[in-house]
Short mmCIF file of C-alpha atoms and ligand atoms in Angstrom, two decimals:
data_model
loop_
_atom_site.label_atom_id
_atom_site.label_comp_id
_atom_site.label_asym_id
_atom_site.label_seq_id
_atom_site.Cartn_x
_atom_site.Cartn_y
_atom_site.Cartn_z
CA MET A 1 0.02 0.02 0.03
CA ARG A 2 1.45 3.36 -1.07
CA ASN A 3 1.60 6.21 1.39
CA LYS A 4 -0.26 9.34 0.40
CA LEU A 5 2.02 12.46 -0.11
CA VAL A 6 0.48 15.95 0.32
CA ALA A 7 3.02 18.44 -0.87
CA GLY A 8 2.53 22.28 -0.88
CA ASN A 9 3.85 24.37 -3.62
CA TRP A 10 3.96 27.90 -2.30
CA LYS A 11 5.00 29.33 -5.75
CA MET A 12 6.36 32.89 -5.39
CA ASN A 13 4.43 33.78 -2.26
CA GLY A 14 5.30 34.57 1.27
CA SER A 15 7.45 36.70 3.54
CA ILE A 16 9.43 35.90 6.64
CA ALA A 17 6.64 37.12 8.82
CA GLN A 18 3.81 35.35 6.94
CA ASN A 19 5.73 32.17 6.59
CA LYS A 20 6.36 31.94 10.42
CA ALA A 21 2.67 31.64 11.06
CA LEU A 22 1.98 29.29 8.22
CA LEU A 23 4.91 26.98 9.00
CA ASP A 24 4.13 26.95 12.76
CA GLY A 25 0.42 26.27 12.01
CA VAL A 26 1.08 23.57 9.55
CA ALA A 27 3.75 21.87 11.80
CA ALA A 28 1.49 22.01 14.92
CA GLY A 29 -1.47 20.73 12.95
CA PHE A 30 0.41 17.88 11.33
CA ALA A 31 1.95 16.87 14.69
CA ALA A 32 -1.63 16.67 16.01
CA LEU A 33 -2.64 14.50 13.11
CA LEU A 34 0.34 12.30 13.70
CA SER A 35 -0.42 11.73 17.35
CA SER A 36 -2.13 8.53 16.54
CA GLY A 37 0.91 7.00 14.98
CA ASP A 38 4.28 7.74 13.31
CA THR A 39 3.03 7.60 9.75
CA ALA A 40 -0.23 9.59 10.18
CA LYS A 41 -2.01 6.56 8.82
CA GLY A 42 -0.06 6.58 5.68
CA VAL A 43 0.24 10.33 5.03
CA GLN A 44 3.44 12.29 4.38
CA CYS A 45 3.52 15.93 4.14
CA ALA A 46 5.91 18.49 2.61
CA VAL A 47 6.14 22.19 1.75
CA CYS A 48 8.12 23.43 -1.25
CA VAL A 49 9.05 27.05 -0.48
CA PRO A 50 10.88 29.90 -2.35
CA PHE A 51 14.72 29.57 -2.23
CA PRO A 52 15.20 32.48 0.23
CA TYR A 53 12.98 30.88 2.73
CA LEU A 54 14.61 27.39 2.84
CA PHE A 55 16.62 28.33 5.88
CA GLN A 56 13.49 29.44 7.66
CA ALA A 57 11.61 26.33 6.65
CA GLN A 58 14.49 24.14 7.90
CA SER A 59 14.68 26.01 11.25
CA VAL A 60 10.99 25.75 11.89
CA LEU A 61 10.36 22.24 10.55
CA GLN A 62 13.52 20.33 11.68
CA GLY A 63 12.57 17.78 14.25
CA SER A 64 8.96 17.80 12.92
CA LYS A 65 7.49 15.09 10.73
CA LEU A 66 7.08 17.58 7.87
CA ALA A 67 9.57 17.56 5.01
CA TRP A 68 10.45 20.68 3.01
CA GLY A 69 11.90 21.30 -0.37
CA ALA A 70 12.42 23.72 -3.30
CA GLN A 71 10.38 24.45 -6.39
CA ASN A 72 13.18 24.31 -8.94
CA LEU A 73 16.92 23.67 -9.21
CA SER A 74 19.76 24.08 -11.73
CA GLN A 75 20.71 21.22 -13.95
CA TYR A 76 24.41 22.17 -13.34
CA GLU A 77 26.52 21.40 -10.37
CA LYS A 78 28.23 24.73 -9.91
CA GLY A 79 29.92 27.44 -11.79
CA ALA A 80 29.17 30.51 -13.89
CA TYR A 81 25.35 30.25 -13.83
CA THR A 82 24.22 33.59 -12.36
CA GLY A 83 21.14 33.38 -10.36
CA GLU A 84 20.87 29.65 -10.30
CA VAL A 85 20.66 27.21 -7.32
CA SER A 86 22.30 23.81 -7.36
CA ALA A 87 21.14 20.52 -6.00
CA SER A 88 23.89 20.45 -3.48
CA MET A 89 22.91 23.87 -2.31
CA LEU A 90 19.32 22.44 -1.63
CA ARG A 91 20.94 19.62 0.23
CA ASP A 92 22.71 22.14 2.43
CA PHE A 93 19.31 23.15 3.71
CA ALA A 94 18.28 19.51 4.23
CA CYS A 95 15.63 19.62 1.46
CA ARG A 96 13.99 16.29 0.80
CA TYR A 97 12.13 17.22 -2.32
CA VAL A 98 12.45 19.51 -5.28
CA ILE A 99 9.76 20.20 -7.88
CA VAL A 100 10.98 19.53 -11.34
CA GLY A 101 9.30 20.65 -14.63
CA HIS A 102 6.44 22.57 -13.23
CA SER A 103 4.23 23.76 -16.13
CA GLU A 104 4.93 27.36 -15.09
CA ARG A 105 8.62 26.61 -15.47
CA ARG A 106 8.06 24.95 -18.84
CA ALA A 107 5.75 27.64 -20.10
CA LEU A 108 7.37 30.86 -18.69
CA TYR A 109 11.02 29.90 -18.52
CA GLY A 110 11.41 27.78 -21.59
CA GLU A 111 12.17 24.55 -19.87
CA SER A 112 12.14 21.82 -22.56
CA ASP A 113 11.63 18.15 -21.83
CA ALA A 114 15.42 17.79 -22.10
CA ILE A 115 16.19 20.48 -19.57
CA VAL A 116 13.63 18.90 -17.22
CA ALA A 117 15.29 15.52 -17.66
CA ASP A 118 18.76 17.07 -16.83
CA LYS A 119 17.23 18.65 -13.67
CA PHE A 120 15.68 15.43 -12.73
CA GLU A 121 19.03 13.71 -13.07
CA ALA A 122 20.77 16.42 -11.04
CA ALA A 123 18.22 16.06 -8.21
CA ILE A 124 18.59 12.15 -8.11
CA ASN A 125 22.37 12.36 -8.26
CA ALA A 126 22.24 14.64 -5.03
CA GLY A 127 19.90 12.38 -3.20
CA LEU A 128 16.94 14.76 -3.56
CA ILE A 129 13.57 13.41 -4.50
CA PRO A 130 12.28 15.10 -7.65
CA ILE A 131 8.52 15.76 -7.95
CA LEU A 132 8.36 15.47 -11.65
CA CYS A 133 5.38 17.54 -13.02
CA VAL A 134 3.58 16.44 -16.23
CA GLY A 135 0.39 17.53 -17.81
CA GLU A 136 -1.37 18.80 -20.86
CA THR A 137 -2.73 22.27 -21.70
CA LEU A 138 -6.41 22.88 -22.47
CA ALA A 139 -5.76 22.87 -26.20
CA GLU A 140 -3.96 19.54 -26.00
CA ARG A 141 -6.77 17.98 -24.00
CA GLU A 142 -9.32 19.28 -26.47
CA ALA A 143 -7.09 17.92 -29.36
CA ASN A 144 -7.24 14.48 -27.56
CA VAL A 145 -3.45 14.23 -27.18
CA THR A 146 -3.23 14.19 -23.34
CA GLU A 147 -1.68 10.78 -23.27
CA GLN A 148 0.92 11.51 -26.00
CA VAL A 149 1.93 14.71 -24.21
CA VAL A 150 2.32 12.96 -20.81
CA ALA A 151 4.10 10.12 -22.38
CA ARG A 152 6.53 12.48 -24.08
CA GLN A 153 7.25 14.33 -20.86
CA LEU A 154 7.91 11.00 -19.02
CA ASP A 155 9.91 9.49 -21.87
CA ALA A 156 12.40 12.38 -21.68
CA VAL A 157 13.24 11.35 -18.10
CA ILE A 158 13.04 7.62 -18.71
CA VAL A 159 15.40 7.75 -21.73
CA LYS A 160 17.91 9.81 -19.73
CA CYS A 161 17.77 8.33 -16.30
CA GLY A 162 16.11 4.97 -16.79
CA ALA A 163 12.85 3.64 -15.43
CA ALA A 164 14.50 2.49 -12.26
CA SER A 165 15.22 6.18 -11.31
CA LEU A 166 11.52 6.59 -10.85
CA ALA A 167 11.88 4.50 -7.68
CA LYS A 168 13.49 7.53 -6.07
CA ALA A 169 10.96 10.04 -7.42
CA VAL A 170 7.49 11.32 -7.30
CA VAL A 171 5.30 12.14 -10.31
CA ALA A 172 2.65 14.94 -10.26
CA TYR A 173 -0.04 15.03 -12.83
CA GLU A 174 -0.97 18.68 -13.17
CA PRO A 175 -3.32 19.48 -16.11
CA VAL A 176 -2.32 22.98 -16.94
CA TRP A 177 -5.96 24.07 -17.38
CA ALA A 178 -6.74 23.13 -13.77
CA ILE A 179 -3.83 25.09 -12.22
CA GLY A 180 -4.98 28.18 -10.29
CA THR A 181 -8.25 28.28 -12.29
CA GLY A 182 -10.64 26.76 -9.73
CA LYS A 183 -11.28 24.12 -12.46
CA THR A 184 -10.31 20.70 -11.01
CA ALA A 185 -10.12 17.62 -13.14
CA SER A 186 -12.88 15.30 -12.26
CA PRO A 187 -11.75 12.32 -10.15
CA GLU A 188 -12.42 10.16 -13.17
CA GLN A 189 -10.45 12.34 -15.52
CA ALA A 190 -7.38 12.48 -13.13
CA GLN A 191 -7.63 8.79 -12.41
CA ALA A 192 -7.48 7.95 -16.10
CA VAL A 193 -4.18 9.81 -16.59
CA HIS A 194 -2.69 8.49 -13.42
CA ALA A 195 -3.60 4.95 -14.48
CA PHE A 196 -1.97 5.73 -17.92
CA VAL A 197 1.10 6.89 -16.11
CA ARG A 198 1.43 3.84 -13.84
CA ASN A 199 0.69 1.42 -16.79
CA LYS A 200 3.29 2.99 -18.98
CA ILE A 201 5.86 2.66 -16.29
CA ALA A 202 4.73 -0.92 -15.40
CA GLN A 203 5.62 -2.00 -18.98
CA LEU A 204 9.26 -1.13 -18.07
CA ASP A 205 9.32 -2.01 -14.34
CA GLY A 206 6.40 -3.45 -12.48
CA ALA A 207 7.78 -2.93 -9.04
CA VAL A 208 8.73 0.71 -9.70
CA ALA A 209 5.19 1.38 -11.08
CA ASP A 210 3.56 -0.33 -8.05
CA GLY A 211 5.53 1.83 -5.53
CA LEU A 212 5.37 5.15 -7.44
CA GLN A 213 3.57 7.97 -5.76
CA ILE A 214 1.54 9.76 -8.47
CA LEU A 215 0.17 13.22 -7.09
CA TYR A 216 -2.66 15.20 -8.60
CA GLY A 217 -2.26 18.93 -8.74
CA GLY A 218 -4.69 21.57 -9.99
CA SER A 219 -7.09 23.42 -7.76
CA MET A 220 -7.13 20.70 -5.18
CA LYS A 221 -8.64 21.92 -1.91
CA ALA A 222 -10.30 20.56 1.22
CA SER A 223 -13.65 20.38 -0.45
CA ASN A 224 -12.55 18.16 -3.29
CA ALA A 225 -9.60 16.22 -1.90
CA VAL A 226 -11.61 13.27 -0.48
CA GLU A 227 -13.11 12.27 -3.76
CA LEU A 228 -9.83 12.78 -5.72
CA LEU A 229 -7.79 10.98 -3.13
CA SER A 230 -10.17 8.05 -3.03
CA MET A 231 -9.16 7.09 -6.52
CA ALA A 232 -6.92 4.06 -6.99
CA ASP A 233 -3.97 5.68 -8.68
CA ILE A 234 -4.13 9.12 -6.89
CA ASP A 235 -1.56 8.96 -4.28
CA GLY A 236 -1.65 12.57 -3.01
CA GLY A 237 -1.72 16.10 -4.03
CA LEU A 238 0.54 18.92 -5.16
CA ILE A 239 -1.17 21.86 -3.69
CA GLY A 240 -0.78 25.47 -4.82
CA GLY A 241 -3.24 28.11 -3.55
CA ALA A 242 -4.72 25.93 -0.77
CA ALA A 243 -1.23 25.35 0.67
CA LEU A 244 -1.07 28.99 1.64
CA ASP A 245 -3.75 28.50 4.36
CA ALA A 246 -2.73 26.17 7.15
CA ASP A 247 -6.27 25.03 8.01
CA GLU A 248 -7.08 24.21 4.32
CA PHE A 249 -3.78 22.46 3.81
CA LEU A 250 -4.14 20.41 6.95
CA ALA A 251 -7.71 19.47 5.96
CA ILE A 252 -6.27 18.01 2.65
CA CYS A 253 -3.71 16.08 4.79
CA ARG A 254 -6.59 14.71 6.96
CA ALA A 255 -8.45 13.75 3.78
CA ALA A 256 -5.36 11.76 2.68
CA GLN A 257 -5.41 9.58 5.82
CA ARG A 258 -6.65 6.05 5.47
P1 LIG B 301 -3.32 25.34 -7.57
O1 LIG B 301 -3.56 24.38 -6.42
O2 LIG B 301 -3.25 26.77 -7.04
O3 LIG B 301 -4.19 25.09 -8.76
O4 LIG B 301 -1.80 25.01 -8.11
C1 LIG B 301 -1.45 23.75 -8.45
C2 LIG B 301 -0.03 23.66 -8.67
O5 LIG B 301 0.44 24.21 -9.67
C3 LIG B 301 0.86 22.98 -7.73
O6 LIG B 301 2.11 22.87 -8.24
#
């Protein structure tokens, strides 16, 4: 049985003062949720914060059961890459996760499938767990090419790093049309793509496919989390807007408990 993972993606939001209340609130609430057992009945929880706040996240969350991570990383190890942040720097702040290939990075910052695969590899090599984002735009869904798009995005990583590398990773299905729009994929729509992802990987490595956590992202909130998380292949959520409110985020963590 796979654990559920509820991961917050704060995107470019927050301040030292705001984060303090949010991190304290989430840490306290998650600790309460855990009081019945070490694994919170199969739920893991993490927050991916902007780079400048990694130290703050580490300071507040170390010793708690909450993990933290970043939203991006450089594909390069070090050197003349002004403004970039390497995997080893993220390790310095004890990050467990790093989001790779978020659709906003792909669309706004020109991250191709090849760059995303390089970043995935950099994360794996450093011992970080990449949360690899895949998903189609509205135009692609309407053109009935959702599976081709998701397959292409996965294949870039599989060709470069091998299917076995997915044993050390998480995949997040985030339909672009559902992100920040209030339009959620229906549980059936999401499940269909999640099953497609798992079956595709199962053709290469059954054990990796069985163990792989596949998260759904796109306007997930407390009010729709239960039905999404009850689907067979939805193993958690990558939460944007709702991760900025401790009560809402914790309600999603509760919904993920078995
Ligand atoms: P929203 O939950 O705000 O739709 O964002 C989803 C997302 O992009 C998480 O990475």
